Coordinates of C-alpha atoms and ligand atoms in Angstrom, one line a residue:
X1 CA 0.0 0.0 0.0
X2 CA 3.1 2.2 0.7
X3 CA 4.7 1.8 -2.3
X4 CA 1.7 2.2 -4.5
X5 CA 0.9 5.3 -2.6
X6 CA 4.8 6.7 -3.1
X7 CA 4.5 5.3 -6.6
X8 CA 1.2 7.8 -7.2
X9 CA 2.5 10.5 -5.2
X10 CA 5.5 10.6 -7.4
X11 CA 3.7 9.9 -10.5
X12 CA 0.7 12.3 -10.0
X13 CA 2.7 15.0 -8.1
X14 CA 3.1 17.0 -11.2
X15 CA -0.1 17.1 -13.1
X16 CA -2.0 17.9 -10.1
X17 CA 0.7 21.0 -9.1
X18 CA -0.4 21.9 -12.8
X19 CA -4.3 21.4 -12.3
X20 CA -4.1 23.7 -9.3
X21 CA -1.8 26.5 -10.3
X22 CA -4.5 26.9 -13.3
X23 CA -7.6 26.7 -10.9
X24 CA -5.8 29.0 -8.5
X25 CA -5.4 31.5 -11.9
X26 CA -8.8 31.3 -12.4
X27 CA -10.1 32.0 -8.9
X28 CA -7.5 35.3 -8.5
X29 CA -8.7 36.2 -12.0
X30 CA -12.7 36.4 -11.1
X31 CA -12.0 37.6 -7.4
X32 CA -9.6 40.9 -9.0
X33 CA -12.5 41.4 -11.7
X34 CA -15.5 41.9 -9.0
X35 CA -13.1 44.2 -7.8
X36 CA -12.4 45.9 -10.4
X37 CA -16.0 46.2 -11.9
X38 CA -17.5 48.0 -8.2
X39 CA -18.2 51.6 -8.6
X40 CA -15.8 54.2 -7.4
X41 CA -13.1 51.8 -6.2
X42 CA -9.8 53.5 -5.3
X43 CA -6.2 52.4 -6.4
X44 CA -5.2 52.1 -3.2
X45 CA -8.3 50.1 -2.3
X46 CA -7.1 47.9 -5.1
X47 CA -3.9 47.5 -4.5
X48 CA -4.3 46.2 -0.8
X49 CA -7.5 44.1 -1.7
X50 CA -5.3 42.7 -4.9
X51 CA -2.3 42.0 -2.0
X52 CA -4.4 39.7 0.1
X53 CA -5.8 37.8 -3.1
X54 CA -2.6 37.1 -4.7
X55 CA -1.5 34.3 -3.3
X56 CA 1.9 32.7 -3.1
X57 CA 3.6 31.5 -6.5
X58 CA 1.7 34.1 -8.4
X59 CA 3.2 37.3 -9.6
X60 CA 0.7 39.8 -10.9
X61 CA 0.4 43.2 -12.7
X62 CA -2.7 45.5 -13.2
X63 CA -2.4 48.1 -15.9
X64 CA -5.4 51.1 -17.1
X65 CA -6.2 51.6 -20.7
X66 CA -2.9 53.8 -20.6
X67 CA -0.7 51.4 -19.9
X68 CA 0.0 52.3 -16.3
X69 CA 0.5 50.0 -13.7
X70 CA -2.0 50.2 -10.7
X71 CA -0.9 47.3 -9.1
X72 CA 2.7 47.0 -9.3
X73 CA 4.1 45.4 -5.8
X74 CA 7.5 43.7 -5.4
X75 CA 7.4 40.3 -6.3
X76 CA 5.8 37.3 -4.5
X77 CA 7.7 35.1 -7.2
X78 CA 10.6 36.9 -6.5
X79 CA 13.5 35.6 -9.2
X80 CA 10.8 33.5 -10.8
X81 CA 8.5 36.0 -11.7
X82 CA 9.1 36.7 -15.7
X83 CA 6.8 39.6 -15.8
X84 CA 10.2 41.8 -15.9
X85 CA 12.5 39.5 -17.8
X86 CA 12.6 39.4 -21.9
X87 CA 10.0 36.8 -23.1
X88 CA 9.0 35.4 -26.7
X89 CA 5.0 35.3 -27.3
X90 CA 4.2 34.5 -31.4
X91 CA 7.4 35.5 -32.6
X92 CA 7.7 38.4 -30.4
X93 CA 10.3 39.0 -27.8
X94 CA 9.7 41.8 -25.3
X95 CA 9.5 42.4 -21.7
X96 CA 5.7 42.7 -20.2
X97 CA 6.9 45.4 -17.5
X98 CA 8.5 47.7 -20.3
X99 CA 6.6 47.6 -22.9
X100 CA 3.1 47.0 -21.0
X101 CA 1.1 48.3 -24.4
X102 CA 2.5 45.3 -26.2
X103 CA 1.0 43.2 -23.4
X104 CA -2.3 45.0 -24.2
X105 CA -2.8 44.5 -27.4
X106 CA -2.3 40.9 -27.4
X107 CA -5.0 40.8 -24.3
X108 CA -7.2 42.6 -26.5
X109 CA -6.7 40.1 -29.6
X110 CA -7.2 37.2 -27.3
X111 CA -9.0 37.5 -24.3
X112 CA -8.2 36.3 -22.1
X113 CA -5.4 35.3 -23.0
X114 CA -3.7 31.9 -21.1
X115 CA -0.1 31.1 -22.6
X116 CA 3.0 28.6 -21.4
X117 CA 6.1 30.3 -22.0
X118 CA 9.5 28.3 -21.3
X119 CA 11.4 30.0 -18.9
X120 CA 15.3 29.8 -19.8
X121 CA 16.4 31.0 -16.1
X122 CA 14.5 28.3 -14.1
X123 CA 14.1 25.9 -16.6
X124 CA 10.7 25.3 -15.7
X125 CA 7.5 26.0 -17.8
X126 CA 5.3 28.8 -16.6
X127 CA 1.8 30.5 -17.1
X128 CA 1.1 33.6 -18.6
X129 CA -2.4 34.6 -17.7
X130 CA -3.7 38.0 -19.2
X131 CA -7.3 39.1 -19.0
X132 CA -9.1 42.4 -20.2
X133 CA -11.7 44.0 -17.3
X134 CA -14.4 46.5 -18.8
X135 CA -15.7 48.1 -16.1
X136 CA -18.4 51.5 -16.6
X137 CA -15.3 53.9 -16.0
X138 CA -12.1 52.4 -17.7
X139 CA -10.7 49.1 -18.9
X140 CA -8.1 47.2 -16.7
X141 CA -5.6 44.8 -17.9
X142 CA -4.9 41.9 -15.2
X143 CA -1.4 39.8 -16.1
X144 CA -0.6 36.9 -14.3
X145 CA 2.3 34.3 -14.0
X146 CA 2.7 31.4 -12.0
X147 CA 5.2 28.6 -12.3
X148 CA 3.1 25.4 -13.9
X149 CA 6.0 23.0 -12.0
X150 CA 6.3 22.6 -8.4
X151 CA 9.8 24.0 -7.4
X152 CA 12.7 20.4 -6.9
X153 CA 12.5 21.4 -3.4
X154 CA 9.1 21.0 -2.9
X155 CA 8.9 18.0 -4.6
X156 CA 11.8 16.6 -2.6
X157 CA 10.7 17.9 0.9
X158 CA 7.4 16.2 0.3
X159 CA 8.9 12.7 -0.7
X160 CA 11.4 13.2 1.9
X161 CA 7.9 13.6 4.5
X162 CA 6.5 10.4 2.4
X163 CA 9.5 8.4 3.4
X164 CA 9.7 9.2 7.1
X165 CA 5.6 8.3 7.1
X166 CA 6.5 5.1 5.3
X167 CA 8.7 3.8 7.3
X168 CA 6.5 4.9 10.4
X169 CA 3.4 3.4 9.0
X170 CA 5.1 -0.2 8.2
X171 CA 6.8 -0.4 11.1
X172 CA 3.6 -0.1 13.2
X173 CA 1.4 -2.1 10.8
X174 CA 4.5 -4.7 11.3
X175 CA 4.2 -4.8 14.7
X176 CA 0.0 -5.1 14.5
X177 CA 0.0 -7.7 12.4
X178 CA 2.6 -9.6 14.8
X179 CA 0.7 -8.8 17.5
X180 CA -2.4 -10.3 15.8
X181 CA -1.4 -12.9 14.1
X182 CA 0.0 -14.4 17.4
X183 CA -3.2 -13.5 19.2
X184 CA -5.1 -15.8 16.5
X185 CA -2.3 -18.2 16.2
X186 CA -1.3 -18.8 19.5
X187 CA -4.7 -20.0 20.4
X188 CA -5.0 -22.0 17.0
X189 CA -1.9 -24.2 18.1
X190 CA -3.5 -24.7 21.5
X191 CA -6.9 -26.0 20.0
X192 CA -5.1 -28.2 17.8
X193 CA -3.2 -29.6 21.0
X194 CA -5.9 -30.4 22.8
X195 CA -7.7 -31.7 19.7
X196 CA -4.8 -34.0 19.1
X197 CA -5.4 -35.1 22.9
X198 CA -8.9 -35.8 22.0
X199 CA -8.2 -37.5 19.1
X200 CA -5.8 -40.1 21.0
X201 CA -9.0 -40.3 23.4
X202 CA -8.6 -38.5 26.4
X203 CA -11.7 -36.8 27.0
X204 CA -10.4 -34.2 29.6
X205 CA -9.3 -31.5 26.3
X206 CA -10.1 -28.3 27.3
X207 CA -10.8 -25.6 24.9
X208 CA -9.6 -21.8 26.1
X209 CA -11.2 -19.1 24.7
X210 CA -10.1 -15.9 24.1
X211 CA -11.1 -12.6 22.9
X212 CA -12.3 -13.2 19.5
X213 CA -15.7 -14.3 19.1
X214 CA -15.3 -16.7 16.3
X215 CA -12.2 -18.6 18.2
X216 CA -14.4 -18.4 21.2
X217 CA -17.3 -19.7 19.3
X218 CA -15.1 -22.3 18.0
X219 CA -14.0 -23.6 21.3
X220 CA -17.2 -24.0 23.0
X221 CA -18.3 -26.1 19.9
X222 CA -15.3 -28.3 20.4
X223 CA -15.7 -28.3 24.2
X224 CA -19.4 -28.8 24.0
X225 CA -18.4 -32.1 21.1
X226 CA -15.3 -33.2 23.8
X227 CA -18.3 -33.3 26.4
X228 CA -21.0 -35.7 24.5
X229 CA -17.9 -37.7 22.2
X230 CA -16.8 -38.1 26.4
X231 CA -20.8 -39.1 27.0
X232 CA -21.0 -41.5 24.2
X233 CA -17.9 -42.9 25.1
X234 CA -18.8 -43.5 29.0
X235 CA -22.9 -45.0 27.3
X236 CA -20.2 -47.5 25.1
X237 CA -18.2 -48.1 27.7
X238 CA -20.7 -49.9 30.2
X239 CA -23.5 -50.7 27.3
X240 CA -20.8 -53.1 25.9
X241 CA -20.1 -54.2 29.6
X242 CA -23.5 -54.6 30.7
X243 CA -24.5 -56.1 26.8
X244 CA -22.0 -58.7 27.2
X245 CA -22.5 -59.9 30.8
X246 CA -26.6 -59.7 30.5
X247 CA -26.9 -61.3 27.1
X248 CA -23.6 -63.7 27.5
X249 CA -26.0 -65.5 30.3
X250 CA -29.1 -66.1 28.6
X251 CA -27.2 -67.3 25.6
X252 CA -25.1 -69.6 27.6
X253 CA -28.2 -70.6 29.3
X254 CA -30.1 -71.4 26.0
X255 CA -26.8 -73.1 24.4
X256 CA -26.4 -75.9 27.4
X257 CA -30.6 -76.3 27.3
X258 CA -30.3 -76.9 23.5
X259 CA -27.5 -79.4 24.4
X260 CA -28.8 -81.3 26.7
X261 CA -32.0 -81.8 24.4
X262 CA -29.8 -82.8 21.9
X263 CA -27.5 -85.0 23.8
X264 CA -29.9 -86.7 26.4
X265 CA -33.8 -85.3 26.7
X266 CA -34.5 -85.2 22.5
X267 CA -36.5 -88.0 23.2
X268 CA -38.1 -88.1 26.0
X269 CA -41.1 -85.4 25.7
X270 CA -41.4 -84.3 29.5
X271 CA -38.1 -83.1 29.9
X272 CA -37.4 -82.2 26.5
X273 CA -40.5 -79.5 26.6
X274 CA -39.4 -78.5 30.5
X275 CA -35.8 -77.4 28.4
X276 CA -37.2 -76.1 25.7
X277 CA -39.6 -73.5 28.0
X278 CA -36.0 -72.9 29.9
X279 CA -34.5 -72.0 26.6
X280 CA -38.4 -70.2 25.0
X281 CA -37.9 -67.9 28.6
X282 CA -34.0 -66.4 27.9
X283 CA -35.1 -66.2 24.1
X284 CA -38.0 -63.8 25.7
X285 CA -36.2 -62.1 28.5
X286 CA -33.6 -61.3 25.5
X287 CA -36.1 -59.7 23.4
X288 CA -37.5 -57.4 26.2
X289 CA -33.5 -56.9 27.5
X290 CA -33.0 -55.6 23.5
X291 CA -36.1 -53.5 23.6
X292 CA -35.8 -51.6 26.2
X293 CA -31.6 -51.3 25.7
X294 CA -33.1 -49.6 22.3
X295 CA -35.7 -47.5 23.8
X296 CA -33.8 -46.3 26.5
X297 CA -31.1 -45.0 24.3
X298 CA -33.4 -43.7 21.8
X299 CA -34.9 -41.4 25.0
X300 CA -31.8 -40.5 26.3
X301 CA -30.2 -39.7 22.9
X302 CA -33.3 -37.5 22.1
X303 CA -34.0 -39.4 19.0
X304 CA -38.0 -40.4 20.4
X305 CA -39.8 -37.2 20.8
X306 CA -42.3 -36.5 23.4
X307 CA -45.5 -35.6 21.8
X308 CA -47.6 -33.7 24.2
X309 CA -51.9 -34.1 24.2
X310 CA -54.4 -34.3 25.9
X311 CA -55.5 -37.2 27.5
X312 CA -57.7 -38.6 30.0
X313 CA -55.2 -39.8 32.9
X314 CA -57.7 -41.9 34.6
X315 CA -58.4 -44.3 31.4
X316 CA -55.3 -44.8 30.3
X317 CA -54.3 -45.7 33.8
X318 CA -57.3 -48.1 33.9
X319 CA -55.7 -49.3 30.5
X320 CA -52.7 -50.4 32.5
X321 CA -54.0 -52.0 34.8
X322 CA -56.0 -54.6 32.8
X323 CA -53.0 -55.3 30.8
X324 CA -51.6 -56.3 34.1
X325 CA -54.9 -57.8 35.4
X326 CA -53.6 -61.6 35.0
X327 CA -50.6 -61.1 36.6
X328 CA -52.3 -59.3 40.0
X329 CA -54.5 -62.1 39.7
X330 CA -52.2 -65.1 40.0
X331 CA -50.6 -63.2 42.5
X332 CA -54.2 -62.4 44.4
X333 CA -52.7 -59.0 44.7
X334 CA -55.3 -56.7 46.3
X335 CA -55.6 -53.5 44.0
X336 CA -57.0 -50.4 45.2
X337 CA -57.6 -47.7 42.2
X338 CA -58.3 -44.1 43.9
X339 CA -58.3 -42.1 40.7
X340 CA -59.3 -38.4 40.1
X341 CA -61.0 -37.7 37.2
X342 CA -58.3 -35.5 34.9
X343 CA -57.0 -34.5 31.7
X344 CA -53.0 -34.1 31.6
X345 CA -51.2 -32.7 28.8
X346 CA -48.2 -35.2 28.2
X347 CA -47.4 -38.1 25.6
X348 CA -50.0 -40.6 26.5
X349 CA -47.8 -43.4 25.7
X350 CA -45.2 -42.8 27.5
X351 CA -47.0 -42.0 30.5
X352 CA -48.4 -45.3 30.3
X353 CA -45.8 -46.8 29.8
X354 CA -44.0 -45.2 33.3
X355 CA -46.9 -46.1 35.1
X356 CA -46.8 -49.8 33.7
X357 CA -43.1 -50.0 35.1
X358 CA -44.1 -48.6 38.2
X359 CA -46.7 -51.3 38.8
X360 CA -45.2 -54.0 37.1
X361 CA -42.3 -53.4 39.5
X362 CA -44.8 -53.0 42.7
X363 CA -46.3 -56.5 41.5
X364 CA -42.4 -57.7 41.4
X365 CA -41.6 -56.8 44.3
X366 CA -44.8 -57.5 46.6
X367 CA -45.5 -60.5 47.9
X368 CA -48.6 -62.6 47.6
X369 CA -52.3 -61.7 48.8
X370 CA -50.5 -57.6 49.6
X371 CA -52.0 -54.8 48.5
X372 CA -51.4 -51.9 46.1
X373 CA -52.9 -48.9 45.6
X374 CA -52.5 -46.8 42.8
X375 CA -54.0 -42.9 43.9
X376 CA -53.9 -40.1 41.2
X377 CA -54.6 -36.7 42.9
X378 CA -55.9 -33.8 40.8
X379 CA -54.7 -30.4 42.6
X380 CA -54.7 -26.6 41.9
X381 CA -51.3 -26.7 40.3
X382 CA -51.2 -30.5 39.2
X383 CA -51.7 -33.9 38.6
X384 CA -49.7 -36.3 41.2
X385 CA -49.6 -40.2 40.0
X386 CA -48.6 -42.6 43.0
X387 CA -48.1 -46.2 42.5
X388 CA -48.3 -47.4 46.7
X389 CA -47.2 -50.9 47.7
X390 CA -46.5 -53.2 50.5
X391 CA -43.7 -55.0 49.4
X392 CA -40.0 -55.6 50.0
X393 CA -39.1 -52.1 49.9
X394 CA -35.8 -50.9 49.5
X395 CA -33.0 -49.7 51.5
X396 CA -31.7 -46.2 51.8
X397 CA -28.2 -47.0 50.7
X398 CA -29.6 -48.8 47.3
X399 CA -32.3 -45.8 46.5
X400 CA -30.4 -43.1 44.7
X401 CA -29.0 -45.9 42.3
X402 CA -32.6 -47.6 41.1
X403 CA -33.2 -45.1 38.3
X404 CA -29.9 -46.1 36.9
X405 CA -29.4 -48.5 34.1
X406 CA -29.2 -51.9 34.6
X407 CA -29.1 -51.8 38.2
X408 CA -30.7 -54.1 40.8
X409 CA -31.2 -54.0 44.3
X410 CA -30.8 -57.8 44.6
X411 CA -28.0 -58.9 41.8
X412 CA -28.9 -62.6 42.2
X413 CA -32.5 -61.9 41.7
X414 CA -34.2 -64.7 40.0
X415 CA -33.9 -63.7 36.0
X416 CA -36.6 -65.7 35.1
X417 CA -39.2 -63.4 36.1
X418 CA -37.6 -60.5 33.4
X419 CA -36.0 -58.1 35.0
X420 CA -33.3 -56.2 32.7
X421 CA -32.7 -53.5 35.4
X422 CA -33.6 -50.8 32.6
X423 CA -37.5 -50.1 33.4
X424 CA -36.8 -47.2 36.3
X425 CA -34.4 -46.1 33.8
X426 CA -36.8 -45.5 30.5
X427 CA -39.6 -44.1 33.2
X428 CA -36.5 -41.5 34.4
X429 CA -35.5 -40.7 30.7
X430 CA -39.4 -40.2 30.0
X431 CA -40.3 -38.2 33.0
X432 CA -37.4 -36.2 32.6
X433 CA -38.5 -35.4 28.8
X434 CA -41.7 -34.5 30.1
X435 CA -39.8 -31.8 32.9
X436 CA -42.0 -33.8 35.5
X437 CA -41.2 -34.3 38.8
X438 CA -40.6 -38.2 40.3
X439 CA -39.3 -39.7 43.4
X440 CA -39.7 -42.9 45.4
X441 CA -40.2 -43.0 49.3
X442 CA -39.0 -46.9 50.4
X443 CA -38.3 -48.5 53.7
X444 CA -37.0 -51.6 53.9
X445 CA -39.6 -54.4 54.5
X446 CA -42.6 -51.8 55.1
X447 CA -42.9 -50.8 50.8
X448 CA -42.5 -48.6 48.3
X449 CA -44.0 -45.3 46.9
X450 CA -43.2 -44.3 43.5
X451 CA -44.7 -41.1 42.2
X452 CA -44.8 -38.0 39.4
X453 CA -46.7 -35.1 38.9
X454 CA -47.6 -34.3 35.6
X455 CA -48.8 -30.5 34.1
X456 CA -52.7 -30.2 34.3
X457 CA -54.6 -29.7 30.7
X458 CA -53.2 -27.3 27.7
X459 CA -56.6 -25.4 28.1
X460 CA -56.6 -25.1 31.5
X461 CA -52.7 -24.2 31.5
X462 CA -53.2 -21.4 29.1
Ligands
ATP501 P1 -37.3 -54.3 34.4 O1 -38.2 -53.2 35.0 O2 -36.4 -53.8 33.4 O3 -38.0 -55.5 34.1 P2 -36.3 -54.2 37.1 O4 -37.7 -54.1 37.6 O5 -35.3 -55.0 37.9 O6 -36.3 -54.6 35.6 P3 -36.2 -51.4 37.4 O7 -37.7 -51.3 37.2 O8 -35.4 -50.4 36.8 O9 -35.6 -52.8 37.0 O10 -35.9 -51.3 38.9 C1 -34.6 -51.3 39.4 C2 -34.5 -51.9 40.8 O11 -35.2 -51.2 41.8 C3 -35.2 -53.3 40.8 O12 -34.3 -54.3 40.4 C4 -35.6 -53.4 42.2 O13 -34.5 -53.9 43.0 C5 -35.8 -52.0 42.7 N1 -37.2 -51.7 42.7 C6 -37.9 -51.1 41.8 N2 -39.2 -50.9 42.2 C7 -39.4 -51.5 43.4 C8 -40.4 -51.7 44.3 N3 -41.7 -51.3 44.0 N4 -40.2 -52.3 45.5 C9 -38.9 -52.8 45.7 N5 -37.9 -52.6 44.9 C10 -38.1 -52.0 43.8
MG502 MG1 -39.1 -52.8 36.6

C-alpha cells in the first residue's frame, strides 16, 4: 500500500501541481475582476484588496487603458517572476513590465489570454495569464504568471515527508499484524493440542477461549463435542459391559438347554419341553433386555420425541391395569384404584408406559395376597400419580441408584421373572423429557411409593 501510494505521489505530483496552479489562476482572476467592476473603487483600495488575493507563487500586474501600472508590488515570485525578464510570445520578444502596451494589445486580440512560456532561467514552464476588465469607468488589464511545475524542493521535501511516514506506518502495521497474528495463532496451536489429545481419546481437552468471538465460538463447539464424544464414550463403555455380561447369560443358558435336548432329553417329551420353556424364557427375556436397551437410548439420545396431548389420565391408567390384570390375579394381589378424574397434557404413551413399570415393578416386588394402591390426585397446580405398595421395599443405601441403568437391588435376583434393570431407567428418561417431577419413598420391608406429577390440561394451563 506504501509503495503504490509513493508510486502515485511521485507519478501524479506534477499534473496535479499543474491542475491547481490553473484553478488557483482562475479563482485570483474572477476575485480581481469583482473588484475591479465596483463603482468608485480606489487604487489604493485595489492595490491592498489585490495583495491579500494574490497568493503565493503568483506574480501579478494591473495596468489602465494607458498602460499604467495600478498594481505593481514587489514580487511574491521573486526571481521566478518573468513579468520583468525578456519573453517570446508568437514570434515576439519583449518584456511585459516595459513595454506594458505590447502586453495589451495581445490581451485585446485574445482574451483572455492563457499562454505557457518556457522560462530559460529556471528551466521550468510557466503560465502567462492575461485578462481584459471592462468596467463602466475604464478598462483594466490583469497579467498573471505562475510557475506550472512545483519547485525540486518541494517535490523533494514532500517525498522526503513520504518516506519518514512510510517507514513509520510499516513499522507499526509490522508490529499489528505480529501482535495479531499471534493473538489468533497462538490459540489455534493450543486448540489443535488439545484436539490431538482428543483424538488419542482423552476426554479431559479443554478448549480456552479468548477474545475473538469466532475462536471463542469455536472452542465452546469443540468443548461442548469433547463433552458428548466423552458421553458417548462412557454410554459405550458400560452398554458393551453390561450387553456382554446380561446377554452372554441367557445365551449360555439357552446353548447348554439346546445341548442337553440334543444329547440326552431329545426323546423323552417331558423333559425335552421343561428345556425347551428354559430356553423359549431367555429367548423372551432377550427380546425385552434388546427393547428396552433400544428405547432407552433412543430417550436418552433425544432421538424419540415426546408428543404432548391431551389425554384422559384416569383411562389410560385403567388401560394399564388390565393389561396387568392376570398377573395381579395369580398373585391375588389386592388392587386399590383411587383415581381423580383428569385430563393431563403429556405423551399418552409414554405415560403409560411409566406407570406400567411402576406397577409392574410393585407387583415384582410385593409378595402374595398384599396390596397396592394406585391414587392419582388432581390439585390446583397439578396432577400427582402414586403407585403405593406393601412390598420388600428398598434400602436407603440402594435408593439413589434404582433409576440407573441396569441396576438391581438384589444382583442374584431370579432372572426368570424378566428383569433387565432398565425399566426405572426408561420411566426417568421419559419423566425427565416431560420436565415432570418423580421420586420414590421406600423402607425396607414396610414398601414402596413411587410417584410423578404431571402439568394439568393445555386449556386449563393457558
Ligand atoms: P425391568 O423393569 O427392566 O424388568 P427391574 O424391575 O429389575 O427390571 P427397574 O424397574 O429399573 O428394574 O428397577 C430397578 C430396581 O429397583 C429393581 O431391580 C428393584 O431392585 C428396585 N425396585 C424397583 N421398584 C421396586 C419396588 N416397588 N419395590 C422394591 N424394589 C423395587
Ligand atoms: Mg421394573
Amino acid at each position: 500500500m506504501m509503495l503504490l501510494l509513493g508510486f502515485l505521489l511521485v507519478v501524479l505530483i506534477k499534473p496535479y501541481y499543474r491542475n491547481d496552479r490553473i484553478r488557483t489562476i482562475d479563482v485570483i482572476s474572477e476575485t480581481i475582476e469583482t473588484l475591479l467592476l465596483k463603482e468608485d473603487v480606489k487604487n489604493r483600495e485595489i492595490e491592498s484588496a489585490a495583495r491579500t488575493i494574490i497568493g503565493n507563487n503568483v506574480c501579478a500586474i494591473i495596468y489602465n487603458e494607458n498602460g499604467k501600472a495600478i498594481y505593481n508590488p514587489p514580487d511574491s515570485l521573486g526571481q521566478l517572476c518573468m513579468l520583468d525578464k525578456q519573453i517570446s510570445i508568437e514570434e515576439e520578444i519583449f518584456t511585459i513590465k516595459n513595454e506594458p502596451k505590447k502586453m495589451i494589445e495581445m490581451i485585446k486580440k485574445e482574451n483572455p489570454l492563457s499562454v505557457t512560456i518556457y522560462s530559460q532561467y529556471t528551466g521550468m514552464e510557466m503560465l502567462l495569464y492575461g485578462k481584459q476588465i471592462r468596467s463602466n469607468l475604464s478598462n483594466y488589464y490583469l497579467v498573471l504568471n505562475t510557475p506550472l511545475e512545483p519547485v525540486e524542493s518541494y517535490i523533494d521535501f514532500i517525498l522526503n515527508q513520504y518516506l519518514y511516514i512510510a517507514v513509520i506506518v510499516v513499522f507499526i502495521a509490522l508490529i499489528v499484524a505480529l501482535f495479531l497474528a499471534r493473538q489468533i495463532t497462538s490459540p489455534i496451536v493450543k486448540m489443535k493440542d488439545e484436539a490431538n489429545k482428543l483424538a488419542q481419546g482423552n476426554y479431559d481437552a479443554k478448549f480456552e477461549t479468548n477474545s475473538f468471538s469466532e475462536i471463542n465460538d469455536l472452542a465452546s463447539t469443540l468443548d461442548d463435542a469433547t463433552e458428548k464424544l466423552s458421553k458417548v464414550n462412557d454410554l459405550r463403555k458400560d452398554l458393551v459391559a453390561n450387553v456382554s455380561h446380561d446377554i452372554k447369560t441367557p445365551l449360555t443358558m439357552i446353548k447348554a438347554y439346546a445341548e442337553m435336548i440334543k444329547d440326552i432329553s431329545g426323546d423323552d417329551p417331558v423333559k425335552r419341553n421343561e428345556h425347551l420353556d428354559v430356553i423359549l424364557q431367555e429367548t423372551e427375556y432377550l427380546d425385552k433386555l434388546v427393547t428396552d436397551m433400544s428405547e432407552l437410548s433412543k430417550l436418552q439420545s433425544g432421538v424419540l420425541q415426546i408428543k404432548r396431548e391431551n389425554f384422559d389420565l384416569k383411562e389410560c391408567t385403567e388401560q394399564v391395569v388390565l393389561l396387568l390384570s392376570q398377573a395381579i390375579r395369580e398373585k391375588n394381589i389386592d388392587l386399590v384404584l383411587d383415581l381423580d378424574e383428569c385430563v393431563v397434557y403429556a405423551d399418552e404413551i409414554k405415560i403409560s408406559q411409566v406407570i406400567y413399570n411402576f406397577l409392574s415393578n410393585a407387583l415384582k416386588y410385593s409378595d402374595n395376597d398384599s396390596k397396592i394402591t394406585i391414587r392419582i390426585r388432581n390439585s390446583e397446580e397439578d396432577v400427582k400419580v402414586e403407585v403405593i405398595d406393601n412390598g420388600n421395599g428398598i434400602s436407603e443405601e440402594a435408593l439413589p441408584y434404582i433409576w440407573d441403568r441396569y441396576y438391581k437391588v438384589d444382583k442374584n435376583f431370579n432372572r426368570s421373572v424378566n428383569s433387565t434393570g432398565l425399566g426405572l431407567a426408561i420411566a426417568k428418561a421419559i419423566l425427565e423429557a416431560h420436565k415432570a417431577k418423580y421420586g420414590v419413598t421406600s423402607k425396607l420391608g414396610e414398601g414402596s411409593t413411587f410417584w410423578f406429577e404431571l402439568d394439568r390440561d393445555y386449556e386449563t394451563e393457558n
